XYZ file of C-alpha atoms in Angstrom:
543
model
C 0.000 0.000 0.000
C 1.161 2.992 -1.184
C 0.890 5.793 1.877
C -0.243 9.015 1.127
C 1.457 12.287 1.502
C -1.517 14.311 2.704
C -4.592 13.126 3.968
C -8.077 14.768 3.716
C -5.962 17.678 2.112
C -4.475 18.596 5.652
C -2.866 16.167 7.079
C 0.693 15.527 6.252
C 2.001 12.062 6.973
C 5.175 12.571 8.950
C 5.685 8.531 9.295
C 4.272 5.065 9.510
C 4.023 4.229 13.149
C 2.692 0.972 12.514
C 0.588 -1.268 10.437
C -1.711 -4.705 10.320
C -4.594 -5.891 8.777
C -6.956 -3.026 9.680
C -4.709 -0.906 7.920
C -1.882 2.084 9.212
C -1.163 4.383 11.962
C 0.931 7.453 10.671
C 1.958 10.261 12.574
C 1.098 13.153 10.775
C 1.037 16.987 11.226
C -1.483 19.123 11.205
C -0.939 21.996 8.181
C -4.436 24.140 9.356
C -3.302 24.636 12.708
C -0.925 27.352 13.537
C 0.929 25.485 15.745
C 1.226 22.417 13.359
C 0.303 19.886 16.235
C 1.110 16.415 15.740
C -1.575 13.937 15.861
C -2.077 10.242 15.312
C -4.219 8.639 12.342
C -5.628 5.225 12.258
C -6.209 4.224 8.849
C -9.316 1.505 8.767
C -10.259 -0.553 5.913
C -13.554 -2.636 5.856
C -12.994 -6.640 5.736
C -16.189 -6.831 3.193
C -15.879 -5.623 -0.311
C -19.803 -4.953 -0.657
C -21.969 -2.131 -1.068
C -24.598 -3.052 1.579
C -22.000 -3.784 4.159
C -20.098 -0.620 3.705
C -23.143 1.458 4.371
C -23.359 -0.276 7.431
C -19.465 -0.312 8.432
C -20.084 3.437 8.084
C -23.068 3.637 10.396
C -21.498 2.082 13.197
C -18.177 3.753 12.186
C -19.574 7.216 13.351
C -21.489 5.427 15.848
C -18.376 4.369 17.505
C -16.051 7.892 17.057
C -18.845 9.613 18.825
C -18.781 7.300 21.582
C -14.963 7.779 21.597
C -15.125 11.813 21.319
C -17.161 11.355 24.867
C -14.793 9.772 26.394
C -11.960 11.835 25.288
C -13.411 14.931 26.060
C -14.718 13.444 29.611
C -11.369 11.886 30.707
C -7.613 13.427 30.242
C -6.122 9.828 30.456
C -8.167 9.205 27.342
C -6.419 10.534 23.701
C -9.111 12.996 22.418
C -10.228 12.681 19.004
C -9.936 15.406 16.899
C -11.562 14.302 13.608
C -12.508 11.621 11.523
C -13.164 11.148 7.681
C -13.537 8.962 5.010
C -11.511 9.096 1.619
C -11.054 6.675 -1.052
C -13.023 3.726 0.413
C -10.873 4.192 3.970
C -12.038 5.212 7.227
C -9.936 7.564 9.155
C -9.855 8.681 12.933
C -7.550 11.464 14.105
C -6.461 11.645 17.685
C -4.574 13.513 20.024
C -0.675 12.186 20.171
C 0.391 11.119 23.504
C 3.745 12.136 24.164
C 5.805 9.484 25.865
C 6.504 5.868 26.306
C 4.455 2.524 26.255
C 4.527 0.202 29.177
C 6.385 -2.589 26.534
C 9.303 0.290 25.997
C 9.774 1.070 29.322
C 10.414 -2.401 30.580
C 12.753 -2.918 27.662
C 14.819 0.315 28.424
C 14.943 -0.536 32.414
C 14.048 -3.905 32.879
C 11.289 -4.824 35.987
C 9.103 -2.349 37.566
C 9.345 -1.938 40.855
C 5.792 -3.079 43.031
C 5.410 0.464 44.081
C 5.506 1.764 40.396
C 3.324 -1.085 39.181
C 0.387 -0.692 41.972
C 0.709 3.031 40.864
C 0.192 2.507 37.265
C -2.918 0.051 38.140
C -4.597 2.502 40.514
C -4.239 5.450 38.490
C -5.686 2.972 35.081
C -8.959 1.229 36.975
C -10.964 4.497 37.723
C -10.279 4.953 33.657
C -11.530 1.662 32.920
C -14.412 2.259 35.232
C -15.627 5.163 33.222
C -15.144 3.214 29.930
C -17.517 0.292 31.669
C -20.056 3.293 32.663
C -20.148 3.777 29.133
C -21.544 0.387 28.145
C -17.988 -0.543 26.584
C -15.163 -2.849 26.857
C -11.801 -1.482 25.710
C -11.099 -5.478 24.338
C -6.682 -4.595 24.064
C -5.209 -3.861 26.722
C -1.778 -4.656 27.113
C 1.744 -3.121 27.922
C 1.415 -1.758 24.042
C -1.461 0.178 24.684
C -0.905 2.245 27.753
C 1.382 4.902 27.327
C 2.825 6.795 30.452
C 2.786 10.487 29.536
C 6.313 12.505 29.667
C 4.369 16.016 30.721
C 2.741 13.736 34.116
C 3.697 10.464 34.335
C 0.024 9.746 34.210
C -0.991 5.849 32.374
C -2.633 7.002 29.427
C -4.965 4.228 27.641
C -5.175 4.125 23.997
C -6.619 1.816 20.976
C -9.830 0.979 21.681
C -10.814 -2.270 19.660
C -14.718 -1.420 19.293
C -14.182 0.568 15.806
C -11.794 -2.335 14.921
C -14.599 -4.756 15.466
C -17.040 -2.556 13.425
C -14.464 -2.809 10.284
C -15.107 -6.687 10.598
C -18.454 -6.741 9.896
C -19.911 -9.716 7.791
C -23.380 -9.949 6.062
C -24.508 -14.072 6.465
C -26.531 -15.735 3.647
C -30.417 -14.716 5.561
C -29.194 -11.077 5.124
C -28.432 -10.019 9.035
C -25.067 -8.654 9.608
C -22.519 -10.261 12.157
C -19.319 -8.879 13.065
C -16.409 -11.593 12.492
C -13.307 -10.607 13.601
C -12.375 -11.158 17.253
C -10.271 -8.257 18.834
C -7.714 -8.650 21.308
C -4.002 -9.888 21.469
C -3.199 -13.625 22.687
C -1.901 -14.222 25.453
C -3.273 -10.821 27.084
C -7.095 -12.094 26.510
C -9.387 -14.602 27.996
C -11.279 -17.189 26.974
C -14.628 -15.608 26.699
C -13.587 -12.604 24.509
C -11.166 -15.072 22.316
C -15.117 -16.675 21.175
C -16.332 -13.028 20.670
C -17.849 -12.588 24.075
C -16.274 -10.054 26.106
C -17.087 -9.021 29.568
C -16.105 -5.954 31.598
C -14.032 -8.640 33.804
C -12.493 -9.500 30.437
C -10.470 -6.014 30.655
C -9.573 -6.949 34.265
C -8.092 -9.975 33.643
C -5.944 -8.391 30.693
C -5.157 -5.492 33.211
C -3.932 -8.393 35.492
C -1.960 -9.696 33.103
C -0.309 -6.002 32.043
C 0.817 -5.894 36.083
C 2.282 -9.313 35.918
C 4.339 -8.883 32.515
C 5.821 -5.359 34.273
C 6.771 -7.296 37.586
C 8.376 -9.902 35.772
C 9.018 -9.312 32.457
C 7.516 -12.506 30.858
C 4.330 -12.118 28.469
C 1.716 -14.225 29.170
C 3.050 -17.233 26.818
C 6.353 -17.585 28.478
C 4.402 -18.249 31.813
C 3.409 -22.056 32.572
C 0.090 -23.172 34.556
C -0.958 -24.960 37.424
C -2.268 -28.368 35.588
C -4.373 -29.182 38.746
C -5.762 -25.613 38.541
C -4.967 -24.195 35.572
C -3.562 -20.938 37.406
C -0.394 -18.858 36.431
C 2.653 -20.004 37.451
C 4.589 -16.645 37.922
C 5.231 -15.566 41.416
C 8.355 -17.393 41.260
C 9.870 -14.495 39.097
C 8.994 -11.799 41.673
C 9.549 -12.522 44.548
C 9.471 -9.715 46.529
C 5.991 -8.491 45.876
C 4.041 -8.515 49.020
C 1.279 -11.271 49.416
C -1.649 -8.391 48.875
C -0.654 -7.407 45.324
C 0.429 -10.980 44.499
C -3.368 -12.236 45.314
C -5.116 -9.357 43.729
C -3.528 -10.294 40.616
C -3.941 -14.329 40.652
C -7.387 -13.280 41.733
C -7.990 -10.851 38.101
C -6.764 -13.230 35.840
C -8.265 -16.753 36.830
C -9.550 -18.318 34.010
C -13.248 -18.509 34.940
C -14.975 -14.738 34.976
C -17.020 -15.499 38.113
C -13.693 -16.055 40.213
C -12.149 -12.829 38.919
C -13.016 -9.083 40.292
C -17.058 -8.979 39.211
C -15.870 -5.047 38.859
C -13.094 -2.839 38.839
C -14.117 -0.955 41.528
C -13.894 -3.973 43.563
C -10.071 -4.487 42.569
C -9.227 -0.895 43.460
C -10.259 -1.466 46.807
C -8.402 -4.837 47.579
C -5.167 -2.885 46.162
C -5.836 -0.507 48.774
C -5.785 -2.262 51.494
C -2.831 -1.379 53.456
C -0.272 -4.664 53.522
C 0.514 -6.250 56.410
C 3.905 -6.043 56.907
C 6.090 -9.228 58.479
C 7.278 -8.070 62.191
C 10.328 -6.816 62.784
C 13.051 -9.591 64.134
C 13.505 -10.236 68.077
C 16.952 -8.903 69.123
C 17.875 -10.788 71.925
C 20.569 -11.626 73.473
C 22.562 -14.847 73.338
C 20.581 -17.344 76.088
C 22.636 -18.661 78.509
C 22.454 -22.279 79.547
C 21.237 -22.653 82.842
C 22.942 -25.133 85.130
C 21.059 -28.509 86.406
C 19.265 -27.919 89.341
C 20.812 -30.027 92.287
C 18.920 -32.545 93.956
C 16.053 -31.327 96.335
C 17.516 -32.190 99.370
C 14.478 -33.176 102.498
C 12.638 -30.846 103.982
C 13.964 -29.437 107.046
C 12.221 -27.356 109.762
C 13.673 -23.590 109.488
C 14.722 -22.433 112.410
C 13.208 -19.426 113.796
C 16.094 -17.326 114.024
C 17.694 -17.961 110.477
C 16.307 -18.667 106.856
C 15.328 -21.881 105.378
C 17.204 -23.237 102.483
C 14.719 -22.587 100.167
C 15.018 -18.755 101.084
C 18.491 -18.868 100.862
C 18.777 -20.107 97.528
C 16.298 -16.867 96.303
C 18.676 -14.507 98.038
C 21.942 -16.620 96.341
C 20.187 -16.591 92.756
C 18.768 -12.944 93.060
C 22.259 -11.603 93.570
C 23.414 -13.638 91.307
C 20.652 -12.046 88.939
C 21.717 -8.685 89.820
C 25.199 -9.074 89.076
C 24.501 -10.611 85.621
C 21.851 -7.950 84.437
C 24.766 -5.064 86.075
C 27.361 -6.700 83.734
C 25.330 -6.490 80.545
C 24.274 -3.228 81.252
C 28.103 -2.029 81.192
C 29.207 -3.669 78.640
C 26.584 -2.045 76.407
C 26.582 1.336 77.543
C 30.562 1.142 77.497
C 30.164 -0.272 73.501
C 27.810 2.666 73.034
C 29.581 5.236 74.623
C 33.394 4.656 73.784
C 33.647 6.586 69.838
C 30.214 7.514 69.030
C 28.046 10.767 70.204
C 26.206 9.833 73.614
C 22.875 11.602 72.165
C 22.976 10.077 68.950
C 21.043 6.579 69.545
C 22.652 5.449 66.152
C 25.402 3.067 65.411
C 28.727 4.686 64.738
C 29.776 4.375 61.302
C 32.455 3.093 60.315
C 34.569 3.976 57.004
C 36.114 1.660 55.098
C 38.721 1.386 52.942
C 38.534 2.175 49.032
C 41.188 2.484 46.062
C 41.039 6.326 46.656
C 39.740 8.591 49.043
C 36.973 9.998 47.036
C 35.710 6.494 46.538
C 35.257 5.581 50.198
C 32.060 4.565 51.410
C 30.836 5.052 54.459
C 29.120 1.567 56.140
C 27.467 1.322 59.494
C 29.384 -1.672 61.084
C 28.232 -2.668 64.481
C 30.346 -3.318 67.540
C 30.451 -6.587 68.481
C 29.790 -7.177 71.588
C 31.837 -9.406 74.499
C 31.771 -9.582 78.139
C 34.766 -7.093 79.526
C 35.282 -6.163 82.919
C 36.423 -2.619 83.619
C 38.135 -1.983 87.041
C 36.218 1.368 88.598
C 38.364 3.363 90.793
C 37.648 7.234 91.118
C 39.459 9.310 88.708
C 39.665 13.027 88.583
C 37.339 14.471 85.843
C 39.186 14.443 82.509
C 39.161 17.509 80.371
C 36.634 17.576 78.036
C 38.451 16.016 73.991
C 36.787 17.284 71.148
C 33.651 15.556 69.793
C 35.119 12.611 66.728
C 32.430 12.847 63.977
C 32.189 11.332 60.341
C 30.987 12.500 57.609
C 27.424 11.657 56.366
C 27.609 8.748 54.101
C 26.363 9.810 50.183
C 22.922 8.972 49.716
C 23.921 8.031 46.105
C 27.445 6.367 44.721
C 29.498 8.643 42.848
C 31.086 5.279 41.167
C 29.851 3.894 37.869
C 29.389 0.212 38.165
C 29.469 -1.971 34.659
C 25.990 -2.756 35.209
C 24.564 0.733 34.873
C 27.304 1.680 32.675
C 25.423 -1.763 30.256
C 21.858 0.335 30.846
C 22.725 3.697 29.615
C 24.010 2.532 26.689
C 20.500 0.002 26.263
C 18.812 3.252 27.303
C 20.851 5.313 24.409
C 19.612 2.586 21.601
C 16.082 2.868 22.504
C 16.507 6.510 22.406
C 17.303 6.846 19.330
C 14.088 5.901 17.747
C 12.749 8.873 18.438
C 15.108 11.262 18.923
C 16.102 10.824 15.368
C 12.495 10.480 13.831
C 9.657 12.622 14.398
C 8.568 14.432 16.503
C 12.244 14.521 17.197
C 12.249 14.394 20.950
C 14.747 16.255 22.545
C 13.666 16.124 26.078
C 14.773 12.254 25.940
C 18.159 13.048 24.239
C 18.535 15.405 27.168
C 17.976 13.046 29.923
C 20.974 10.970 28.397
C 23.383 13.247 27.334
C 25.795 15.661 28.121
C 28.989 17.321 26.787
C 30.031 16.554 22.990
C 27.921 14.272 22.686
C 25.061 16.555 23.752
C 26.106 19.276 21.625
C 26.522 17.127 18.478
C 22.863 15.882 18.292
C 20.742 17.887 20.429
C 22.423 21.302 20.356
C 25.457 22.485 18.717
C 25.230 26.139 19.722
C 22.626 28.071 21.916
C 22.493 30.426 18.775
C 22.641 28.606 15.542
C 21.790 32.013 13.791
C 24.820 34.000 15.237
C 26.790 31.117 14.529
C 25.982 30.895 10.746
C 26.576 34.812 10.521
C 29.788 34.604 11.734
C 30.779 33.087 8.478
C 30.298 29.314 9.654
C 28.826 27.158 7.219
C 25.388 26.328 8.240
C 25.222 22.895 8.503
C 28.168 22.966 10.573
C 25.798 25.272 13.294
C 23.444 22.437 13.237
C 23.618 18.964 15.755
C 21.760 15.758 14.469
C 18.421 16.564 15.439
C 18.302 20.010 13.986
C 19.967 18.662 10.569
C 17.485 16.160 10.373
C 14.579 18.606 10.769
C 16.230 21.087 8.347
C 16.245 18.558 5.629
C 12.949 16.710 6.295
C 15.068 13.741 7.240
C 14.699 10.795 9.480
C 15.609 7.349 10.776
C 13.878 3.988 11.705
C 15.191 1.246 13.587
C 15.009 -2.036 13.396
C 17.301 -4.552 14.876
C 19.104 -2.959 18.131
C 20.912 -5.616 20.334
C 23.956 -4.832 22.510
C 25.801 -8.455 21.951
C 28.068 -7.992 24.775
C 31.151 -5.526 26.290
C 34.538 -5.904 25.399
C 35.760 -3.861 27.778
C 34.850 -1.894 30.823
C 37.305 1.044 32.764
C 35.692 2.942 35.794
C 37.334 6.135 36.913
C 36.049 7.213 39.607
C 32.570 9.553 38.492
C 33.482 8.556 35.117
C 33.837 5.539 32.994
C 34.724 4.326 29.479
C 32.836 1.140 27.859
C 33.458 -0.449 24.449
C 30.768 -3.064 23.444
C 29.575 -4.799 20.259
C 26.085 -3.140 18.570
C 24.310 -4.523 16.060
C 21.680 -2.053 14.245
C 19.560 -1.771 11.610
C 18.633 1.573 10.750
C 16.804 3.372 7.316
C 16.913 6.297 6.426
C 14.508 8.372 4.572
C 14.657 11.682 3.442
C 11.689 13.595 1.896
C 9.472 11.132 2.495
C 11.677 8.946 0.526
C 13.700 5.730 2.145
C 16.933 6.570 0.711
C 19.220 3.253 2.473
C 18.631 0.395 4.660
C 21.727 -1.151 6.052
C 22.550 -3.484 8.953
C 25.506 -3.865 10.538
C 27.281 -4.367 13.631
C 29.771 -2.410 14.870
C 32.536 -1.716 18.052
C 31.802 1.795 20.015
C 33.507 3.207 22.864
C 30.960 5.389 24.941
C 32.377 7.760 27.751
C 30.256 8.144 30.650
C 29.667 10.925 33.368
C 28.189 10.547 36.569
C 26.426 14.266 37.154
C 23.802 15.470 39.499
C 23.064 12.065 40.461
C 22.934 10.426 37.004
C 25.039 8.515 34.299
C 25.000 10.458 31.654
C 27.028 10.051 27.653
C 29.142 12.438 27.395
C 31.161 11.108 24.173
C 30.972 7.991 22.249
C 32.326 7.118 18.242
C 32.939 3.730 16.666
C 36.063 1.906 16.425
């Protein structure tokens, strides 16, 4: 299919953002509004080559984008539409592009969420999917794909709603009544019921389930095995340290049968909400200490009047006995606490240890161990008064880069560049990753691009990456990016230097036009910054 260059004769396709067999996304901008806003346009096709069907794919086709004008215009976690239209036998909607990152690309650039993130991103998406319910719909696809967190908020924004989808697969049978054949949803993410064509509002919960559990542990629903007594998901095992609320709410939305899942999602945001229970903090105690065998009761005896029995003298024997045990363990941990640490600070002293340089030390809280000592008190004149030792508050983040985040940046850096270098051409990304030359040569060359060219400067030479590619209507795409492994890895310090093998496979178009596809892989030494408490690029070039 050959993609247009301007749609409904203002639209200008910037690029394909993704295709299947409903037809294409595109980014496009808008060229009648002053700001030339970028939007998103889902190109539809009907599955039915027939008159009669058509006229009724295009009922329900404006059925359904008034349905979803309401609930963009209602909800701000919703993409607004802005238009739709029909041209050349296609069915277009145009919606508001969300600027930011799926839930699929986040866990590729950093790996596992975190629980807190992940019970964040589920409370702040139910109360969206209750409103979608109140509307008599089912959203049908969701999965990591189609929730984007916003870069302005951080807010879980939920996009692609399969009910127009649906309405492109509509079928006329033999008797003349129309059916709609095409069942939407992704495997893996759906259940049973919707994969026959019968969703349920608990359909969406179990898919939302599902989302939660593939950004815990990174596995998609296929890669998980079941219970074959019970037919439940095996997954737990590859997070283990989410606390037993969160992991039951989850088994609980994605059990097979809809009657033993959350009957609404209003019901699932409360169970998340109940506060956890946390496990109970460990007994200190001290080490127990044997007791001796009693000795044999020896017979009664009649106590005299005038001195104690032996049962009485055996209390007074084991009190003081008592006394001078608890005395004993009293000094020896006030003299532990005392002796190099500030008597009002209740803290353990810390201790420093040593590092390959000064800078690098790290300051760890190592506790005295403690031993029975006896201390011989005899009255001493009252010393004069030494000067208070202190240490220096241990960093709250390590200056040092490890190989390990050193690895991420440059994962981060890869999955950057598919749209830093395409459009919209998102700086604020490049930004967060770079610094230095490397920041000048594709984000910004020179705070004034316009002095710099009148100065005499050729122009291109004023402009970084970015601003080239804009200048020339120019972009990339990316296909293949794997990091095969690190050759080698030198840490200096708040700075570091890491050469590793990259394999790419990038196109370029220009004008619209793909110009060369190439795939290769490639050496590159990136040199890394650690600055205001990140790891930042500051150079990098292949060797």
């Amino acid at each position: 299919m050959i993609t247009p260059t301007l749609l409904n004769n203002r639209y200008k396709v910037v690029r394909v953002l993704g295709s299947g067999g409903f037809g294409e996304t595109f980014l496009a901008e808008d060229t009648q509004m002053p700001s030339g806003r970028f939007c998103v346009i889902k190109q539809l096709k009907p599955v039915a080559n027939n008159p009669q069907v058509y006229q009724l794919v295009q009922e329900r086709f404006q059925r359904e984008a008034a349905i979803l004008e309401e609930l963009g215009d209602r909800k701000d976690q919703i993409p607004r539409l802005y238009a739709y239209f029909l041209e050349n036998g296609l069915f277009y909607l145009v919606q508001e592009y969300i600027e930011g990152q799926t839930l699929t690309q986040k866990v590729q650039q950093q790996g596992v969420l975190s629980e807190g993130e992940v019970r964040e991103i589920i409370i702040n998406i139910l109360p969206i999917l209750s409103f979608v319910h109140s509307q008599h719909m089912v959203h049908r696809d969701i999965k990591p794909d189609n929730i984007i967190l916003r870069l302005s908020d951080g807010k879980p924004i939920l996009i692609d709603f399969g009910a127009v989808k649906e309405t492109m697969g509509t079928l006329m049978t033999p008797s003349g009544n129309s059916t709609r054949s095409i069942v939407i949803g992704t495997p893996g993410f759906m259940p049973m019921e919707q994969s026959v064509g019968r969703p349920l509002f608990s359909s969406d919960i179990y898919s939302l389930g599902l989302t939660a559990i593939y950004l815990l542990t990174g596995k998609i629903p296929q890669e998980l095995a079941t219970d074959p007594a019970t037919g439940e998901l095996r997954w737990r095992h590859y997070a283990m340290n989410v606390s037993a609320n969160l992991a039951g709410v989850l088994d609980k939305a994605v059990q097979q049968s809809p009657r033993d899942r959350y009957h609404s999602t209003g019901e699932m945001l409360n169970a998340l909400q109940i506060p956890a229970t946390p496990p109970p903090p460990p007994a200190v105690t001290t080490p127990p200490i044997a007791p001796s065998p009693p000795p044999p009761s020896p017979p009664p005896t009649p106590s005299s009047q005038n001195g104690l029995g032996s049962w009485q003298q055996a209390v007074i024997i084991g009190s003081v006995i008592g006394v001078f045990l608890v005395g004993g363990l009293w000094m020896m941990q006030n003299r532990n606490h005392i002796i190099g640490s500030d008597p009002t600070d209740p803290s353990p002293s810390p201790t420093p240890t040593a590092s390959s340089s000064p800078s690098e030390s790290v300051l760890q809280t190592i506790p005295t161990p403690r031993k029975t000592v006896f201390v011989p008190i005899s009255p001493q004149p009252s010393p004069t008064p030494s000067p208070k030792v202190t240490f220096s508050q241990a960093p709250t983040e390590s200056s040092v880069i490890s190989r390990s985040a050193a690895t991420k940046v440059v994962r981060q850096w890869l999955t950057t560049k598919k749209e830093l270098f395409s459009p919209p051409y998102r700086k604020t990304l490049g930004e967060q990753l770079l610094i230095g030359k490397a920041y000048k040569d594709n984000i910004s060359k020179t705070p004034d691009p316009e002095g710099c060219i009148a100065s005499g400067v050729p122009e291109d030479d004023c402009l970084s990456s970015v601003d080239w590619l804009r200048k020339y209507n120019a972009y990339y795409t990316y296909g293949v990016q794997s990091l095969d492994r690190v050759i080698r890895f030198i840490p200096r310090n708040k700075q570091a230097e890491i050469e590793v093998v990259v394999t790419e496979e990038l196109t370029f178009y220009k004008n619209g036009q793909r110009r060369q596809t190439s795939l290769n892989t490639n050496n590159y030494r990136y040199s890394l910054r650690y600055t205001n408490g990140q790891i930042k690029i500051s150079d990098y070039k292949k060797i």
